[in-house]
Short mmCIF file of C-alpha atoms in Angstrom, two decimals:
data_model
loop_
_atom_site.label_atom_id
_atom_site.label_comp_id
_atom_site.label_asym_id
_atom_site.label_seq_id
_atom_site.Cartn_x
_atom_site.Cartn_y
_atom_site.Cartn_z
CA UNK W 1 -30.08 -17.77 2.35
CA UNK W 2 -26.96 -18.14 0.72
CA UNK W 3 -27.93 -16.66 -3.03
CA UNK W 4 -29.29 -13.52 -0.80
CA UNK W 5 -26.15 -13.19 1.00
CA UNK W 6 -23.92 -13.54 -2.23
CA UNK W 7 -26.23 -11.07 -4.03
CA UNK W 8 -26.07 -8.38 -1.21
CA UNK W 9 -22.76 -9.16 -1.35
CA UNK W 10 -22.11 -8.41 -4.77
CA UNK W 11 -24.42 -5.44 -4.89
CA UNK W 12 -22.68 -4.36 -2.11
CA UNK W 13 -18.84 -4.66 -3.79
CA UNK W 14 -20.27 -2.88 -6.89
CA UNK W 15 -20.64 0.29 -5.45
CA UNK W 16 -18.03 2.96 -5.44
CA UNK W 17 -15.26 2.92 -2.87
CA UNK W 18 -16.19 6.16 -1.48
CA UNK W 19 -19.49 4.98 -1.21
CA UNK W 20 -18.66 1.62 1.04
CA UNK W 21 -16.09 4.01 3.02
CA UNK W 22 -18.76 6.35 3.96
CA UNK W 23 -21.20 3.21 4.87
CA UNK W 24 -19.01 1.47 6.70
CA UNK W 25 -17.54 4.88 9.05
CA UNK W 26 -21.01 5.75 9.67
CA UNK W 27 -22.26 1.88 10.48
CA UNK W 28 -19.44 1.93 13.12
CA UNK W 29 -20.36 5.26 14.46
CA UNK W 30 -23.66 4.46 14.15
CA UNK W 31 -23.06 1.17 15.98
CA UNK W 32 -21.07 3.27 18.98
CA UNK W 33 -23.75 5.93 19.31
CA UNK W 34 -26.71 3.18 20.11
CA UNK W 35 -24.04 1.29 22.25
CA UNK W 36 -23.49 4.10 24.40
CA UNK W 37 -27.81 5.32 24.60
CA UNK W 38 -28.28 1.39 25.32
CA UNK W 39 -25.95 1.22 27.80
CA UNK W 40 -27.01 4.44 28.79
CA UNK W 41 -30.72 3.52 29.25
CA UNK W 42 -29.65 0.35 31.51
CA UNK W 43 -27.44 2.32 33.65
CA UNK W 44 -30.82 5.23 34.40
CA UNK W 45 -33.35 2.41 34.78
CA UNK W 46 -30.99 0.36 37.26
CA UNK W 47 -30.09 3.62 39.31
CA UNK W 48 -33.88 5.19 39.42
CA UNK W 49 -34.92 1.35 40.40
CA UNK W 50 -32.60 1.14 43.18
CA UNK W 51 -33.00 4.38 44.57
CA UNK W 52 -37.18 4.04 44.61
CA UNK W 53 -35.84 0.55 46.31
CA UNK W 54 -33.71 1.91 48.84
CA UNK W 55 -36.43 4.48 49.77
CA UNK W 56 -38.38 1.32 50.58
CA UNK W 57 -35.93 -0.16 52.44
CA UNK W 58 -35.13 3.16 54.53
CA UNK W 59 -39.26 3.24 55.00
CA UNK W 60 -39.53 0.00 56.56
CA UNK W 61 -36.45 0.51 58.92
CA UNK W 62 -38.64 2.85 60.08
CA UNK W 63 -41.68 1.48 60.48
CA UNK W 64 -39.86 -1.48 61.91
CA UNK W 65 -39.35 0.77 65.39
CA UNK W 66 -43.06 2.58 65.01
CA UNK W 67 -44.66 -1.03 64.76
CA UNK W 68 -43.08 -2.57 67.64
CA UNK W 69 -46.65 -3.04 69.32
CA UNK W 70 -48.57 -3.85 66.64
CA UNK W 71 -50.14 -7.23 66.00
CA UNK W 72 -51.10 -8.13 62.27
CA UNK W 73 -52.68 -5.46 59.84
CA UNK W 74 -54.62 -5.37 56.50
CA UNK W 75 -53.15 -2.83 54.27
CA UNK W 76 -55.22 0.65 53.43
CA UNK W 77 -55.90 2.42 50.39
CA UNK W 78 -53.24 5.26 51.12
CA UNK W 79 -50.33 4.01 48.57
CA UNK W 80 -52.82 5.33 45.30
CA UNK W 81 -51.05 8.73 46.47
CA UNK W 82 -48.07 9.61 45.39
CA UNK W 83 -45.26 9.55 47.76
CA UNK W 84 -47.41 7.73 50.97
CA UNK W 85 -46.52 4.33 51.46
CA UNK W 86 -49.16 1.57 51.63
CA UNK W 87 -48.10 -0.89 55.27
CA UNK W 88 -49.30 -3.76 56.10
CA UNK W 89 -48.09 -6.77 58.67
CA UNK W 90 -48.63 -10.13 57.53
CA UNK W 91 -48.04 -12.96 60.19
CA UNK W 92 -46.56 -16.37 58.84
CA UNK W 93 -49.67 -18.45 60.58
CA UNK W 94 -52.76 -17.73 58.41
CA UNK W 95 -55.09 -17.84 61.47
CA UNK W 96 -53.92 -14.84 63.02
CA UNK W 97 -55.11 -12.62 60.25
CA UNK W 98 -56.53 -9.74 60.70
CA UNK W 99 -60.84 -9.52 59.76
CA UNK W 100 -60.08 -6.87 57.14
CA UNK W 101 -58.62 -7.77 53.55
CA UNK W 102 -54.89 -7.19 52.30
CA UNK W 103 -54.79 -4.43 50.33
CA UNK W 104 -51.65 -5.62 48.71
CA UNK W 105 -51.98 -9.04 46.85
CA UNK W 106 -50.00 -11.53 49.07
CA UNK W 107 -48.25 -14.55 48.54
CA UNK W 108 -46.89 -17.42 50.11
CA UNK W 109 -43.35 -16.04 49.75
CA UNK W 110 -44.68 -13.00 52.44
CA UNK W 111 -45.81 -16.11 54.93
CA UNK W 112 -42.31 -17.56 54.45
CA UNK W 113 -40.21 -14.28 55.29
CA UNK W 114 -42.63 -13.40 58.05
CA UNK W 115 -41.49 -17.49 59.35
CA UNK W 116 -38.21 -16.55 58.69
CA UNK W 117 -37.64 -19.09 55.73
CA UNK W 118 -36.81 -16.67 52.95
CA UNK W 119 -35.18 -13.51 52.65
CA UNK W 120 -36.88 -10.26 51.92
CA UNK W 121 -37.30 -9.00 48.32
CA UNK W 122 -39.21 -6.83 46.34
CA UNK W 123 -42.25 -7.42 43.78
CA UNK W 124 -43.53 -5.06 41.17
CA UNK W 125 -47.44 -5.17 41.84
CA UNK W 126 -50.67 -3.30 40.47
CA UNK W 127 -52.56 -1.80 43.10
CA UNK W 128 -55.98 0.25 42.44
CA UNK W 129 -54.80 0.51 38.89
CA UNK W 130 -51.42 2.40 39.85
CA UNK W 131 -47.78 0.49 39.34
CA UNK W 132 -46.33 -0.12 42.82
CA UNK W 133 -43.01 -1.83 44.14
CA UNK W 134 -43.36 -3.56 46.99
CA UNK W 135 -41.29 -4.76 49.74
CA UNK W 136 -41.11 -7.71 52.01
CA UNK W 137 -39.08 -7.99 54.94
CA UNK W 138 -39.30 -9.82 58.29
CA UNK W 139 -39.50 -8.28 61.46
CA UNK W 140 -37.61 -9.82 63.93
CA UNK W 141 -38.53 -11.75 67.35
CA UNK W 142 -42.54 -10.81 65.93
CA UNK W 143 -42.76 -14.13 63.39
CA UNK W 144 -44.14 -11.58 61.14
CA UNK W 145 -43.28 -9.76 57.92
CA UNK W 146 -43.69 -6.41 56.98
CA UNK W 147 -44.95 -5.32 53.61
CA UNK W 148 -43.95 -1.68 52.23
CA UNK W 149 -45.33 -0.27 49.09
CA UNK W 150 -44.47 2.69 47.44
CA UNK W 151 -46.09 3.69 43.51
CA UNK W 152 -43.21 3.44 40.82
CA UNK W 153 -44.82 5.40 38.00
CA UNK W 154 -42.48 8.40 38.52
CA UNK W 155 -39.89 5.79 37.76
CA UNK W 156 -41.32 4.40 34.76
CA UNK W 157 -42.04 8.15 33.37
CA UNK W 158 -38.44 8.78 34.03
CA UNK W 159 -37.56 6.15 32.21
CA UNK W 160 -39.40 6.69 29.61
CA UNK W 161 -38.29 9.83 28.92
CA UNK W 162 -35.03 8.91 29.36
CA UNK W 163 -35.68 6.39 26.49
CA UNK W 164 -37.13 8.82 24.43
CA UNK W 165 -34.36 11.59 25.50
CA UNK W 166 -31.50 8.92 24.22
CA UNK W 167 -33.26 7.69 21.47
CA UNK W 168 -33.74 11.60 20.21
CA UNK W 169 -29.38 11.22 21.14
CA UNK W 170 -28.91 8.26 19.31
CA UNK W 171 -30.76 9.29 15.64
CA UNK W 172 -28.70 12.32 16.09
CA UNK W 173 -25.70 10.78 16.53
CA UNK W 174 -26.65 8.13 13.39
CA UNK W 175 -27.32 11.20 11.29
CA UNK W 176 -23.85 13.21 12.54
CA UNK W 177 -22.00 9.55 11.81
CA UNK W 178 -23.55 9.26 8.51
CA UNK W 179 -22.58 13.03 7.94
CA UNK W 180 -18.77 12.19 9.35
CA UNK W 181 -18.29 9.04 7.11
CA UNK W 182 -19.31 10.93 3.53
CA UNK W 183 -17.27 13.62 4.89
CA UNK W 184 -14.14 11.24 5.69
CA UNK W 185 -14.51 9.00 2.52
CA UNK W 186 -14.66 12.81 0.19
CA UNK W 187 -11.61 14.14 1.97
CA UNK W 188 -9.76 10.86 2.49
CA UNK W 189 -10.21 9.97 -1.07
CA UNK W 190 -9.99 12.74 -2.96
CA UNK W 191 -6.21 12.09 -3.37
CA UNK W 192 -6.87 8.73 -5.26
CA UNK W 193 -10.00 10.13 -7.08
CA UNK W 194 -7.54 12.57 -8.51
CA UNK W 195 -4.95 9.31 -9.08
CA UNK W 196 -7.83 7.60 -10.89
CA UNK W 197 -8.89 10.33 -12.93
CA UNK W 198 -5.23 10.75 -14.08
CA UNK W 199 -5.01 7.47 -14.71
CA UNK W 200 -8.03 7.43 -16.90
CA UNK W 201 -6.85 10.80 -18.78
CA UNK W 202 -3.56 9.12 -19.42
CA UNK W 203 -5.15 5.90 -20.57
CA UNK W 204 -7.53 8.04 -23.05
CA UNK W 205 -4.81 10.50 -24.61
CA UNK W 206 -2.10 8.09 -23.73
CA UNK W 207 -0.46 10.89 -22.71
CA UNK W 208 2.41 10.46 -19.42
CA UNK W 209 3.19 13.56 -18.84
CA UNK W 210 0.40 13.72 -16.48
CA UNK W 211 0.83 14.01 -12.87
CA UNK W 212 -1.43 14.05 -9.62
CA UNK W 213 -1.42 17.45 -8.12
CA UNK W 214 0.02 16.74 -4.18
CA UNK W 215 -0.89 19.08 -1.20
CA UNK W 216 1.92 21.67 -0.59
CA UNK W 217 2.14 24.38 2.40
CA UNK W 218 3.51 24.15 5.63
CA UNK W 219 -0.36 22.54 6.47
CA UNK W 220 -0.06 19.61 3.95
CA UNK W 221 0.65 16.03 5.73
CA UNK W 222 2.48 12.95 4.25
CA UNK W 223 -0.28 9.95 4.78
CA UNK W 224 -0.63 6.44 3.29
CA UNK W 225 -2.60 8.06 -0.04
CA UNK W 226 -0.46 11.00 -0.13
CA UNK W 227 2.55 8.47 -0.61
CA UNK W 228 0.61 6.67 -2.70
CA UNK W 229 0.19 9.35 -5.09
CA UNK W 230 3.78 10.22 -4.82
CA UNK W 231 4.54 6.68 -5.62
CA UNK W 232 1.93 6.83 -8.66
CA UNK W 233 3.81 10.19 -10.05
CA UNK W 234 7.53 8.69 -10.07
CA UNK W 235 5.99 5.49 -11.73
CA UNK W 236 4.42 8.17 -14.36
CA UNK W 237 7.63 10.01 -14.58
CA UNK W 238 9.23 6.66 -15.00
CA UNK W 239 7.00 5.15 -17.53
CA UNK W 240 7.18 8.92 -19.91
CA UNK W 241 11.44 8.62 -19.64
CA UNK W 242 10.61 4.87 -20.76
CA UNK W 243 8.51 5.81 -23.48
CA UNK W 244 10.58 8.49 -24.81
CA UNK W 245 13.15 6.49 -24.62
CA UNK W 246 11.43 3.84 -26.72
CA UNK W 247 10.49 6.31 -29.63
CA UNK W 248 13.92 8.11 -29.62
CA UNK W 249 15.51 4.18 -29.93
CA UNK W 250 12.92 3.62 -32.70
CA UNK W 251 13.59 7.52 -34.58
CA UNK W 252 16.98 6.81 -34.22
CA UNK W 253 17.09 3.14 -35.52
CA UNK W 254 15.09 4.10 -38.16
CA UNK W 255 18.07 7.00 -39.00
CA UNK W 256 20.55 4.71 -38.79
CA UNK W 257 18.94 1.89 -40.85
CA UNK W 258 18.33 4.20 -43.74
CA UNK W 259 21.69 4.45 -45.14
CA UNK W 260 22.83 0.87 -45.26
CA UNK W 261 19.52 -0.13 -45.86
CA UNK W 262 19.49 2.30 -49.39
CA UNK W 263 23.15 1.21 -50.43
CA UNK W 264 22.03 -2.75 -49.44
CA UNK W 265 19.10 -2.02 -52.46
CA UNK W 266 21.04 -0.03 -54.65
CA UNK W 267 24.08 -2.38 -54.77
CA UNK W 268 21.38 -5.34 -55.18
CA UNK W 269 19.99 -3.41 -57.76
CA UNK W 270 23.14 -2.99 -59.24
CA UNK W 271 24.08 -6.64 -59.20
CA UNK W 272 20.95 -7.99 -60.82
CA UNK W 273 21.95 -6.01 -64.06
CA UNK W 274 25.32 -7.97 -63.80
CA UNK W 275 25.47 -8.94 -67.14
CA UNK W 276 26.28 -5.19 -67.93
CA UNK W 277 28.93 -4.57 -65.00
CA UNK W 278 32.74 -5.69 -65.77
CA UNK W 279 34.13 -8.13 -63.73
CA UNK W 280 35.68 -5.67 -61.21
CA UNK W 281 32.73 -3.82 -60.89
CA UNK W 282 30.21 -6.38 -60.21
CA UNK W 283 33.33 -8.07 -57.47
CA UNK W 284 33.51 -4.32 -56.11
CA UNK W 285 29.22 -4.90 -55.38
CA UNK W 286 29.27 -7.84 -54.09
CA UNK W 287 31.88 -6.86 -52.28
CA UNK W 288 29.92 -3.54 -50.73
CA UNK W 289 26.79 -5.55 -50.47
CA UNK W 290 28.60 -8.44 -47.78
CA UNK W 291 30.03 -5.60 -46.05
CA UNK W 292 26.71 -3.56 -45.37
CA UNK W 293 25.31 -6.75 -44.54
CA UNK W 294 27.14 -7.36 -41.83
CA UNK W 295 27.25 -3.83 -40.67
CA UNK W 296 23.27 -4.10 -40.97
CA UNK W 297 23.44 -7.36 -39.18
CA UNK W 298 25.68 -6.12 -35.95
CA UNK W 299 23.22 -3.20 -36.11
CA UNK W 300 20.02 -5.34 -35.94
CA UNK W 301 21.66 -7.67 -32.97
CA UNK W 302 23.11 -4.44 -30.61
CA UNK W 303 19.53 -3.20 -30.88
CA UNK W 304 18.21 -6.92 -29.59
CA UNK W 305 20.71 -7.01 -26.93
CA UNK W 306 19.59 -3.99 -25.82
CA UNK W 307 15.98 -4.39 -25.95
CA UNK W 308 17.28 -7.20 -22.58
CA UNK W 309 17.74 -5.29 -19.24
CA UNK W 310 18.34 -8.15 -17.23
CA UNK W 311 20.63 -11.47 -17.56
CA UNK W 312 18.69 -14.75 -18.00
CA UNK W 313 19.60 -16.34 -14.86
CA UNK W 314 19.74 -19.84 -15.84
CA UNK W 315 22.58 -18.74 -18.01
CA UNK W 316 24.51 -16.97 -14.84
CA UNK W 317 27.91 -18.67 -13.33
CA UNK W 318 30.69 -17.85 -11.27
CA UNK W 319 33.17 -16.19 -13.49
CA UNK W 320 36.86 -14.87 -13.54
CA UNK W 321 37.15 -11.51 -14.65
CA UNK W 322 41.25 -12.18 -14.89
CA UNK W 323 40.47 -14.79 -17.40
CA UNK W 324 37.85 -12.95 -19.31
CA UNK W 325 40.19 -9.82 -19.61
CA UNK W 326 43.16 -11.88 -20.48
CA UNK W 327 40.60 -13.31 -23.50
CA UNK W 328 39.32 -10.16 -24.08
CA UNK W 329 42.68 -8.46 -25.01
CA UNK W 330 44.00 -11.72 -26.81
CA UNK W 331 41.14 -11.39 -29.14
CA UNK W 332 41.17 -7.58 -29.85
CA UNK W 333 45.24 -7.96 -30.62
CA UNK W 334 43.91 -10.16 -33.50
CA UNK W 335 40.99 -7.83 -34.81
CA UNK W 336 43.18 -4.39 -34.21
CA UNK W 337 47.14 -5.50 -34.98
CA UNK W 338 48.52 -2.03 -35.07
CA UNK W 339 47.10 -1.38 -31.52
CA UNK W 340 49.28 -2.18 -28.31
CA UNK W 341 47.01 -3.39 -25.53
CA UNK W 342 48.29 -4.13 -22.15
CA UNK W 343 47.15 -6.30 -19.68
CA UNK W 344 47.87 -5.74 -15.86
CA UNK W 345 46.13 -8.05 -13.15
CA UNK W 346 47.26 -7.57 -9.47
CA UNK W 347 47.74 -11.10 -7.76
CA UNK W 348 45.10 -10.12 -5.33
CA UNK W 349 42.66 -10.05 -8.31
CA UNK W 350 43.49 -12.99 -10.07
CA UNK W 351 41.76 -15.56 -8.11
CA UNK W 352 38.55 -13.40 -7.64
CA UNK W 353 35.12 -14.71 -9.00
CA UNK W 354 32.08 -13.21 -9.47
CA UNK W 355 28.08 -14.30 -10.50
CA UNK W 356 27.28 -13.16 -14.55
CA UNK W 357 27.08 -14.27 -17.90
CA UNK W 358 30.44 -14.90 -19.60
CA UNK W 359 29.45 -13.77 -23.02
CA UNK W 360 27.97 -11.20 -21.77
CA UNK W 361 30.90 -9.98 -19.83
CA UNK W 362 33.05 -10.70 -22.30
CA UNK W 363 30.86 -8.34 -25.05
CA UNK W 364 31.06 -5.78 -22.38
CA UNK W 365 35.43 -5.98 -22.23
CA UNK W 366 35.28 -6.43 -26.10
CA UNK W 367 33.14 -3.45 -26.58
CA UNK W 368 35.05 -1.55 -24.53
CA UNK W 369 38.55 -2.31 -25.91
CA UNK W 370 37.33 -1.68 -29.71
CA UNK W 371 36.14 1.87 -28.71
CA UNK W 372 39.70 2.59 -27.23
CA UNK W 373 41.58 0.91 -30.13
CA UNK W 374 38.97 2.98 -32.44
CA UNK W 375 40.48 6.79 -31.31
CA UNK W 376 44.05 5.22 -30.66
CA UNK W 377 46.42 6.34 -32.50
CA UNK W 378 48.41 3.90 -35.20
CA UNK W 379 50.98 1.83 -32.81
CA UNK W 380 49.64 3.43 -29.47
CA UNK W 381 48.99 1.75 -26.55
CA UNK W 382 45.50 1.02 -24.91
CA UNK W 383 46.01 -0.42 -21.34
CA UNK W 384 43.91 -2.41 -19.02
CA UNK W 385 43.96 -3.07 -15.15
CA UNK W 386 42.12 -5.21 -13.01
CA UNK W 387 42.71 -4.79 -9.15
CA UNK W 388 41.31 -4.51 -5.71
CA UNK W 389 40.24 -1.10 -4.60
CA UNK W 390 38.80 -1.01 -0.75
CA UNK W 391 37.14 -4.28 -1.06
CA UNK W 392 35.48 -3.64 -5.08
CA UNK W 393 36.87 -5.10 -8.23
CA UNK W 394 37.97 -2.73 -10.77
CA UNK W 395 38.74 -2.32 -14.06
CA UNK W 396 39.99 0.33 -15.97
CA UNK W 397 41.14 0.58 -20.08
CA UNK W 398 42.89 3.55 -21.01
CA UNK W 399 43.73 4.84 -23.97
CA UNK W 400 45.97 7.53 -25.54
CA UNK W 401 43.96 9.26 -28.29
CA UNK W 402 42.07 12.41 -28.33
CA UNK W 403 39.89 12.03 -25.41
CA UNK W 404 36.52 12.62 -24.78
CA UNK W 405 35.33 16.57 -24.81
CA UNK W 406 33.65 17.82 -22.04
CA UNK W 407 30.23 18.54 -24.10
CA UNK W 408 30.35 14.74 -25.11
CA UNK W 409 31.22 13.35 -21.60
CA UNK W 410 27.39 13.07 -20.30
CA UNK W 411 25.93 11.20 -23.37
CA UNK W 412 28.96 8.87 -24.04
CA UNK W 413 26.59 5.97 -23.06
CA UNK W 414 23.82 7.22 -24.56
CA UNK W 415 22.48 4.85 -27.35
CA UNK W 416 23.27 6.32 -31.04
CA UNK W 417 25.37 9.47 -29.69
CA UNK W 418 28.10 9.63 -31.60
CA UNK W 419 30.59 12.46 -30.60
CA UNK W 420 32.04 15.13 -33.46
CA UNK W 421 35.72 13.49 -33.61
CA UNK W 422 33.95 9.94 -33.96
CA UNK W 423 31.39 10.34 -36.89
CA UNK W 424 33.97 9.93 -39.99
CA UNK W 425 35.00 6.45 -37.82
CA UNK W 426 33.08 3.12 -38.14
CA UNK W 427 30.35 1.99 -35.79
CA UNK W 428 26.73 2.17 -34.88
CA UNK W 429 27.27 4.52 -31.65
CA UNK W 430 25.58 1.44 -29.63
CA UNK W 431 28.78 -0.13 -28.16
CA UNK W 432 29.30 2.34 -24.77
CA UNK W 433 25.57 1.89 -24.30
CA UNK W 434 25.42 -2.04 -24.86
CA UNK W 435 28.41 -2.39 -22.13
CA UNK W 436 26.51 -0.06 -19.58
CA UNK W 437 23.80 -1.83 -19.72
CA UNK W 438 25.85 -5.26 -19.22
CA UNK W 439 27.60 -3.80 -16.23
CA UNK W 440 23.94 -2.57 -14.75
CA UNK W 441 22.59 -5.93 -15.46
CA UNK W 442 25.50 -7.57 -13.66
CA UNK W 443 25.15 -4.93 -10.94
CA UNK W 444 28.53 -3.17 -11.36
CA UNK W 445 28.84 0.54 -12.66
CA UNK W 446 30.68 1.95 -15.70
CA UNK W 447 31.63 5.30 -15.69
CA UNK W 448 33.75 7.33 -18.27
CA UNK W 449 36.37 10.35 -17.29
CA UNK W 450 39.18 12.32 -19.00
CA UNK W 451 42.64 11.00 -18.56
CA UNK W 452 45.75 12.64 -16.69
CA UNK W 453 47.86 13.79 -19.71
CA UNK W 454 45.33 13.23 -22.65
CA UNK W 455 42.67 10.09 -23.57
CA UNK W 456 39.73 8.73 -22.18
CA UNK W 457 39.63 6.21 -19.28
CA UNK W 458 36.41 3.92 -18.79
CA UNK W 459 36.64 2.20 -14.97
CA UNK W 460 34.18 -0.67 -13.94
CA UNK W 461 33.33 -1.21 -10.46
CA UNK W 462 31.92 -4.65 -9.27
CA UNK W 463 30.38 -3.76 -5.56
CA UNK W 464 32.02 -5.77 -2.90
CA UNK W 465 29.04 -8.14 -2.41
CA UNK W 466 29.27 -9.48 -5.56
CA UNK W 467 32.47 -9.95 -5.51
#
């Protein structure tokens, strides 16, 4: 029994969705329609039954007050018609029976109501090959009981067709369901057919610029698929910016690791024929060749910092930004000497701690003070402030250089955008995008503007619940 049910089971969670939809709306349907004809059936049978019984009843009230005078009496033949009642008096002492036979079968339940011992009731009886109901009541101060029968086979042919009437009701109403539930399963899922046919065209052609067409119109409703299908197209539109994302990272890689890749050969090639260079020459290579390693090197480890969105949590602390800053700018004084970088931390912002990485952070600040030192001016100043601003931590580096041009301002964090004044100046053009993604992962925001009276001005924002 088991192996059947896990079979049907399995056959049954095979088929299509639309399929066990439209199965199970019309089995409930189905179900409700024969419910109500059942019910239905009952409810005709009990009310034709009690009215043929309370004809009886009304009959022998009747006959109670017409048989006052009467003495015990054998039944006739007159209940085969329809509509005439078959009487008959039964007394409870057998000896006073009449000489003529009952025509109705009795019992010793009559003997006992005609004693008084039991209550009346009613029997269901054959008589002369018709269906009768019969009943028994006594009749009082007489030690008698009077027997009424009336034929019931109007009342079984009315039930009957009543059966046969809800039974026509009830197919009808399993056809209609089954009719309703392929209808409801085609229009209730034709929004994720469409989301599963996209999904297979995108898997074929790999293709996600694909999209499930919505409903539109002042008729179309938001429902649980339609979101869904929503929801389906911003993950597409997600996972195409992702992707093209990815290949311009690669494409532009790729550009950038071409030229220090080609000098890195043709300086190696140069140094294996050493024996021909001059002693300044070959230092001169070897020279070049350490230096393009190390550009190639810082290249190669921006593009695996960036390949990590998110912070390894294991490695996150509570941290100081007033510390980190004041390390920050102590360590690009040493790596840019003609630069003059200021440090200004309001008290309020000294003490204040927040959850991250410190070497992460600390890229971030570095990154962000060698790209103002890099369009500073010789002996300018590039200044830094940390402070409270309605309940966020902020930090802003300023410098005094050319600034950034309004045509460069969107894609200054963009990875390998490298504006017109900056190409002639060293660098990958992964920096502003390495510490944007640090402040994202950290949950703060980095944002870049133009300067009041000339330079560019980066501001980080830590949001006041991480802070």
């Amino acid at each position: 029994m088991t192996g059947r049910r896990g079979l049907g089971g399995r056959w049954v969670r095979r088929r299509p969705l639309r399929t066990r939809l439209a199965w199970a709306a019309s089995a409930a349907v189905a179900l409700v329609a024969v419910g109500v004809c059942a019910a239905a059936f009952v409810i005709i049978r009990i009310q034709m039954t009690r009215q043929l019984d309370l004809n009886l009843a009304q009959t022998a009230t009747q006959l109670t007050q017409q048989t006052r005078g009467w003495g015990p009496t054998a039944g006739d033949a007159s209940c085969r018609y329809q509509a005439v009642p078959c009487v008959q008096i039964v007394p409870s002492d057998p000896a006073k029976d009449p000489h003529e036979r009952y025509a109705l079968p009795l019992g010793t339940a009559a003997r006992q109501v005609a004693a008084g011992h039991h209550p009346a009731y009613y029997t269901n009886l054959t008589v002369a090959g018709h269906p009768v109901r019969m009943f028994t009541t006594h009749l009082a101060h007489r030690d008698q009981a009077l027997q009424v029968a009336l034929r019931s086979d109007s009342v079984e042919r009315g039930v009957r067709h009543a059966a046969w009437a809800l039974s026509a009701v009830g197919g009808a109403g399993v056809l209609l369901a089954a009719a309703l539930g392929y209808w409801v399963s085609r229009t209730g899922l034709a929004p994720v057919a469409r989301l599963t046919a996209t999904a297979e065209r995108i898997a074929a052609t790999r293709d996600a610029r694909h999209r499930i067409e919505l409903p539109s119109g002042p008729t179309a409703r938001e429902d649980e698929v339609t979101r869904l299908a929503t929801s389906f197209n911003i993950m597409l539109g997600e996972l195409e910016q992702s992707v093209t994302s990815q290949r311009r990272l690669v494409a532009d890689a790729s550009h950038e690791l071409r030229t220090p890749l080609t000098a890195l050969r043709t300086n190696a090639e140069l140094l294996a024929r050493a024996d021909r260079l001059t002693d300044a020459q070959r230092d001169r290579a070897a020279a070049a060749l350490g230096r393009q390693l190390r550009e190639v090197t810082t290249l190669v480890n921006d593009l695996i910092e960036l390949a990590r969105d998110e912070e390894p949590q294991p490695l996150v602390e509570q941290v100081r930004p007033a510390a980190l800053l004041e390390h920050a700018v102590g360590a690009a004084r040493g790596h840019w000497p003609e630069i003059a970088f200021t440090a200004r931390i309001e008290q309020a912002a000294a003490a204040v701690t927040v959850p991250g990485v410190p070497a992460r952070l600390t890229r971030l600040l570095s990154n962000l003070l060698d790209n103002a030192a890099k369009f500073s001016p010789p002996g300018g100043p590039v200044d830094t402030e940390l402070a409270l601003v309605s309940g966020q931590l902020e930090l802003t580096v300023r410098d005094h250089g050319p600034g950034i041009a309004a045509a460069d301002l969107p894609h200054v964090f963009d990875r390998f955008y490298r504006a017109q004044a900056a190409r002639a100046l060293p660098g990958s053009g992964l920096g502003l995008a390495m510490a944007r993604q640090i402040a994202r992962a950290h949950g703060a925001e980095l944002t870049a503007e133009r300067a009041p009276g000339g330079g560019a001005l980066f501001r980080l924002r830590v949001p006041a619940g991480t802070a």
